[in-house]
XYZ file of C-alpha atoms in Angstrom:
298
model
C 53.232 -42.652 35.629
C 50.628 -43.722 33.063
C 51.868 -45.945 30.328
C 50.358 -44.525 27.117
C 50.508 -47.575 25.013
C 49.156 -49.883 27.617
C 46.212 -47.718 28.562
C 45.341 -47.046 24.898
C 45.266 -50.840 24.509
C 43.103 -51.368 27.532
C 40.661 -48.737 26.217
C 40.462 -50.514 22.769
C 40.152 -53.824 24.377
C 37.304 -52.747 26.700
C 35.222 -50.938 24.244
C 35.791 -52.645 20.827
C 32.803 -55.011 21.172
C 30.605 -52.085 22.087
C 31.403 -49.872 19.270
C 31.984 -52.556 16.522
C 32.365 -52.416 13.635
C 35.141 -49.984 14.172
C 36.831 -48.293 11.190
C 40.113 -46.840 12.596
C 40.762 -43.151 12.106
C 44.119 -41.411 11.817
C 45.260 -40.109 15.342
C 45.005 -36.351 15.140
C 48.116 -34.168 15.826
C 48.159 -32.662 19.291
C 50.597 -30.653 21.409
C 49.094 -32.172 24.542
C 51.613 -34.254 26.423
C 49.471 -35.681 29.338
C 49.653 -39.397 29.165
C 46.085 -40.071 29.807
C 44.908 -37.721 27.147
C 47.388 -39.123 24.580
C 46.348 -42.726 25.352
C 42.756 -41.898 25.031
C 43.227 -40.011 21.857
C 44.965 -42.969 20.214
C 42.374 -45.339 21.521
C 39.374 -43.255 20.410
C 40.934 -42.805 16.923
C 41.304 -46.711 16.778
C 37.688 -47.145 17.837
C 36.655 -45.049 14.770
C 35.931 -41.649 16.178
C 36.620 -38.829 13.826
C 39.426 -36.306 15.053
C 37.213 -33.694 16.437
C 35.191 -36.384 18.638
C 38.438 -38.244 19.519
C 39.832 -34.984 20.888
C 36.654 -34.349 22.867
C 36.728 -37.834 24.359
C 40.420 -37.414 25.277
C 39.925 -34.179 26.947
C 37.095 -35.716 28.953
C 39.353 -38.755 29.845
C 42.000 -36.459 31.061
C 39.524 -34.265 32.920
C 38.095 -37.233 34.650
C 41.521 -38.465 35.622
C 42.471 -35.176 37.168
C 39.051 -35.107 38.981
C 39.139 -38.643 40.441
C 42.734 -39.772 40.080
C 41.498 -42.833 37.969
C 42.071 -43.650 34.326
C 39.686 -46.656 34.488
C 39.703 -47.962 30.947
C 36.454 -49.833 31.381
C 34.390 -46.702 32.093
C 33.403 -44.729 28.976
C 33.346 -41.054 30.063
C 29.786 -39.748 30.455
C 30.017 -36.941 33.163
C 28.898 -33.541 31.812
C 31.572 -31.755 33.781
C 34.461 -33.711 32.134
C 33.192 -32.437 28.718
C 32.967 -28.888 29.893
C 29.133 -28.775 29.454
C 27.359 -25.991 30.813
C 25.763 -26.226 34.364
C 22.104 -26.924 34.396
C 19.903 -24.917 34.503
C 21.699 -23.392 31.495
C 22.558 -19.809 31.865
C 21.362 -18.972 28.267
C 18.687 -21.621 27.577
C 16.187 -21.377 24.950
C 12.462 -21.785 26.041
C 11.839 -25.395 26.995
C 10.017 -28.129 25.157
C 8.644 -31.413 26.419
C 11.376 -33.741 27.643
C 9.817 -36.527 25.447
C 8.685 -35.173 22.109
C 7.645 -38.636 20.948
C 7.230 -39.534 17.321
C 8.729 -36.765 15.331
C 7.747 -36.297 11.728
C 9.967 -34.557 9.329
C 7.790 -33.418 6.345
C 8.271 -31.703 3.029
C 5.451 -29.277 2.800
C 2.453 -27.709 4.828
C -0.189 -30.262 3.412
C 1.898 -33.049 5.012
C 2.298 -31.190 8.214
C -1.515 -30.786 8.402
C -2.077 -34.573 7.615
C 0.407 -35.797 10.261
C -0.779 -33.266 12.766
C -4.320 -34.455 12.524
C -3.107 -38.127 12.555
C -1.921 -37.379 15.997
C 1.709 -37.185 15.525
C 2.921 -35.067 18.567
C 5.837 -33.235 16.946
C 6.273 -32.190 13.316
C 8.722 -30.395 11.450
C 8.319 -28.542 7.967
C 11.514 -29.257 5.904
C 10.663 -27.290 2.903
C 13.528 -26.791 0.273
C 13.256 -23.794 -2.095
C 15.340 -20.900 -3.250
C 12.248 -18.681 -3.698
C 11.819 -16.512 -0.637
C 8.103 -15.787 -1.150
C 7.492 -19.412 -1.608
C 9.257 -20.267 1.694
C 7.340 -17.609 3.492
C 4.060 -18.896 2.193
C 4.870 -22.446 3.067
C 5.866 -21.697 6.521
C 2.653 -19.685 7.061
C 0.607 -22.439 5.607
C 2.430 -24.966 7.898
C 1.578 -22.941 11.058
C -2.108 -22.630 9.954
C -2.096 -26.411 9.285
C -0.926 -27.247 12.693
C -3.392 -25.013 14.510
C -6.273 -26.829 16.212
C -4.179 -29.827 16.731
C -1.945 -30.812 19.600
C 1.088 -30.977 17.545
C 4.127 -28.998 18.086
C 5.497 -27.502 14.779
C 9.266 -26.888 14.196
C 10.384 -25.097 11.045
C 13.815 -26.336 9.517
C 16.229 -23.688 8.586
C 13.896 -20.808 7.881
C 13.990 -19.044 11.260
C 13.061 -15.545 10.221
C 9.815 -16.895 8.400
C 9.112 -19.108 11.546
C 9.279 -16.307 13.746
C 7.026 -14.064 11.507
C 4.504 -16.807 11.353
C 4.402 -17.684 14.952
C 5.905 -21.119 14.762
C 6.365 -23.119 17.986
C 10.064 -23.843 17.198
C 13.000 -23.793 14.814
C 15.292 -26.471 13.924
C 18.878 -25.668 12.815
C 21.788 -27.652 11.546
C 25.269 -27.020 12.652
C 26.104 -24.873 9.552
C 22.960 -22.872 9.987
C 23.885 -22.386 13.797
C 27.492 -21.331 12.901
C 26.078 -18.850 10.305
C 23.882 -17.046 12.952
C 25.212 -13.775 13.871
C 25.432 -13.276 17.612
C 22.562 -10.696 17.575
C 20.352 -13.022 15.612
C 20.966 -15.705 18.257
C 20.056 -13.293 20.994
C 16.909 -12.261 18.977
C 15.878 -15.930 18.556
C 16.281 -16.674 22.122
C 14.496 -13.619 23.278
C 11.418 -14.381 20.912
C 10.569 -17.417 23.059
C 10.713 -19.896 20.160
C 12.102 -23.205 20.841
C 15.312 -24.309 19.195
C 16.445 -27.630 18.227
C 19.952 -28.476 16.853
C 21.227 -31.256 14.815
C 24.395 -33.041 15.987
C 26.608 -35.926 14.572
C 29.054 -36.718 17.417
C 30.630 -35.384 20.619
C 32.167 -32.076 19.100
C 28.925 -30.915 17.579
C 26.975 -31.744 20.806
C 29.375 -29.545 22.713
C 28.794 -26.894 20.219
C 25.003 -27.239 20.563
C 25.207 -27.141 24.309
C 27.025 -23.727 24.134
C 23.747 -22.151 22.957
C 21.355 -23.898 25.343
C 18.888 -25.397 22.784
C 15.504 -26.690 23.604
C 16.353 -30.136 22.270
C 19.292 -31.845 20.704
C 18.839 -34.241 17.713
C 21.475 -37.118 17.335
C 22.221 -39.043 14.103
C 22.218 -40.306 11.618
C 21.699 -43.423 13.619
C 21.388 -45.967 10.780
C 22.357 -45.324 6.954
C 20.092 -42.992 5.139
C 19.831 -41.889 1.527
C 17.775 -38.713 2.229
C 20.929 -36.532 2.977
C 24.573 -36.751 2.162
C 26.110 -37.272 5.486
C 29.648 -36.096 6.502
C 29.853 -38.680 9.228
C 29.233 -42.545 9.093
C 26.104 -43.903 10.845
C 26.413 -43.586 14.418
C 24.940 -46.563 15.540
C 22.988 -47.735 18.533
C 26.122 -47.794 20.923
C 27.185 -44.454 20.112
C 23.644 -43.254 20.539
C 23.362 -44.610 24.034
C 26.716 -43.031 25.024
C 25.547 -39.695 23.647
C 22.166 -39.955 25.510
C 23.879 -40.661 28.809
C 26.044 -37.577 28.299
C 23.275 -35.187 27.156
C 20.465 -36.579 29.270
C 19.624 -33.064 30.694
C 18.229 -32.216 27.279
C 15.187 -33.524 25.408
C 16.745 -35.958 22.745
C 15.739 -36.722 19.342
C 17.127 -39.789 17.379
C 17.172 -39.413 13.708
C 18.417 -41.149 10.552
C 17.259 -44.260 8.866
C 15.020 -45.464 11.657
C 12.164 -47.754 10.821
C 9.446 -49.201 13.047
C 11.357 -52.501 13.708
C 14.298 -50.255 15.288
C 12.073 -48.324 17.705
C 12.465 -50.500 20.768
C 16.311 -50.597 20.530
C 16.457 -46.920 19.924
C 14.149 -45.985 22.698
C 16.270 -48.244 25.122
C 19.264 -45.945 24.546
C 17.336 -43.222 26.650
C 16.198 -40.889 23.858
C 12.781 -39.426 24.203
C 11.774 -38.976 20.581
C 12.399 -40.570 17.357
C 12.347 -38.690 13.967
C 11.005 -40.278 10.863
C 10.791 -39.306 7.168
C 10.446 -42.170 4.787
C 8.438 -44.346 7.251
C 5.626 -41.770 6.691
C 6.117 -40.014 3.515
C 6.844 -43.144 1.536
C 3.982 -45.160 3.216
C 1.027 -46.436 1.099
C -1.228 -45.221 3.994
C 0.537 -42.481 5.869
C -2.183 -42.196 8.531
C -2.101 -45.786 9.114
C 1.658 -45.734 9.322
C 1.466 -42.926 11.788
C -0.884 -44.815 14.040
C 1.541 -47.903 13.963
C 4.671 -45.861 14.733
C 2.757 -44.159 17.629
C 2.107 -47.467 18.999
C 5.601 -48.535 18.650
C 6.740 -45.349 20.569
C 4.785 -46.848 23.522
């Protein structure tokens, strides 16, 4: 019989240094009585994982225990089957994209897309914010045209219908946008052959993304960022490495507050792409900055 308190203490002791600093979260209510699940739920909450992620981890810890007979506190769960991830190849996968998307520039308009595509950035995203439908359609078309004749792969953030109409390489959706898609829209997107990238901010959202078989998964925010109001705290390098081990079947993009001095550490986690915003658009010489960041990617 597993002692819940002892196992929870062992998990916390084994992993506190890895995930430090840890801001303990309330332990979610649960009807689950399995001792390994309950111990892991307590421990992961103490290690700072929000309720949805602590529950995912607790289920994985319990699944591994049932699969192997071991509740090894020292081994952080990272087997896809213990999290209920889809078997690979994914039965409903979107069209594939390169496993390593390299430097990934997130850009505010079509002019920036063209500049960074011509500067040799291999992956670019148009993140154009407007309430004007006509302006959105124009900007998406302009971005597709701006990337033509270069080797850059262009993803359109949010505006998937305009992206399909303009013939963009890919679409990037956040979790709320993904949840808002009607099932028939998701089927249409997949059937179109467009590539799909999905934002995630922890275990629960990675599992949600896996359910639709995206072309790549973005994980963040790795470091503090002022560009977007984030519902979750910065994930940090240790969590990013744990996420990358679990999701290694997908092309992975790290995003959020990443500067050139972080590239080596971020790449060491196993991700094949690093997304940047301010490092390019706020640079005095964006083309020179792109060249430096491309070198830093290796």
